[in-house]
C-alpha atoms as one frame of an Amber mdcrd trajectory, in Angstrom:
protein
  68.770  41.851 151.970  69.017  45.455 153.384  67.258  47.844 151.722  67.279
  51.952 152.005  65.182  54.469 149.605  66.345  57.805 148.815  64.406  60.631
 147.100  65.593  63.853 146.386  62.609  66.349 144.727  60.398  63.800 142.402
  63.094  61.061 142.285  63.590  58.403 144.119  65.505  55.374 144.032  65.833
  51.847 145.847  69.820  50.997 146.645  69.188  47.293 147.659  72.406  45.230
 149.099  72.316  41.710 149.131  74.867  40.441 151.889  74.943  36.924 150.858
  76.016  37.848 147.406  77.746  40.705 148.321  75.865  42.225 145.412  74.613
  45.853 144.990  71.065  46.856 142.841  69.872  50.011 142.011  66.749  50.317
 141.265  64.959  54.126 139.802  61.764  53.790 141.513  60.715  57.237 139.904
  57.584  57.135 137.718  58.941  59.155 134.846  61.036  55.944 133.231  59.239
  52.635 131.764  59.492  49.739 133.872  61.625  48.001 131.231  64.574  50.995
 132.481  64.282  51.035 136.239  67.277  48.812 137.397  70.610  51.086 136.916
  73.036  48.754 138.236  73.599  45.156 139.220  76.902  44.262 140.460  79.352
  43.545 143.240  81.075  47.400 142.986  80.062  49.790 145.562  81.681  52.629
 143.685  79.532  51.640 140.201  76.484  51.538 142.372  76.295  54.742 143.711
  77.518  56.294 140.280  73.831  55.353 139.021  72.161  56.792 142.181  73.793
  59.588 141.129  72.759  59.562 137.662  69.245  59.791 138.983  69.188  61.781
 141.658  72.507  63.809 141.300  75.116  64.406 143.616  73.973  62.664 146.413
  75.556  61.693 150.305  75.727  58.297 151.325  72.902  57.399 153.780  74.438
  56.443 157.140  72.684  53.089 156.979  75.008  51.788 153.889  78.119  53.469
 154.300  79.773  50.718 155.872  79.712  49.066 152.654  81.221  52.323 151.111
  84.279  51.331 153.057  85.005  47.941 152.316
């Protein structure tokens, strides 16, 4: 599992991709939501994924250390 955590101002979020899988979570690690709300996205869709980072954090770039998995 790679893992990389962006914050932007008093958000933050884990994008988590698990290889194996080839499955993408996105997890709001911001304190401001209940636990119960945290995970925005569980899938196989690159594209989906970083739509909910972006819900959270707003327009965002993609961090060098995932973008590979933009493109594929």
């Amino acid at each position: 599992m790679e893992e990389v955590r962006i914050q932007k101002k008093d958000r933050a979020v884990s994008f988590r991709v698990i290889e194996e899988e080839g499955e993408y979570i996105v997890f709001d690690m911001s304190l401001s939501n209940p636990a119960s709300n945290r995970t925005h996205y569980t899938g196989k869709q690159f594209a989906e994924a970083w739509k909910a980072v972006e819900s959270i954090l707003g327009e965002t770039e993609i961090p060098d250390e995932i973008i590979k998995y933009a493109n594929s």
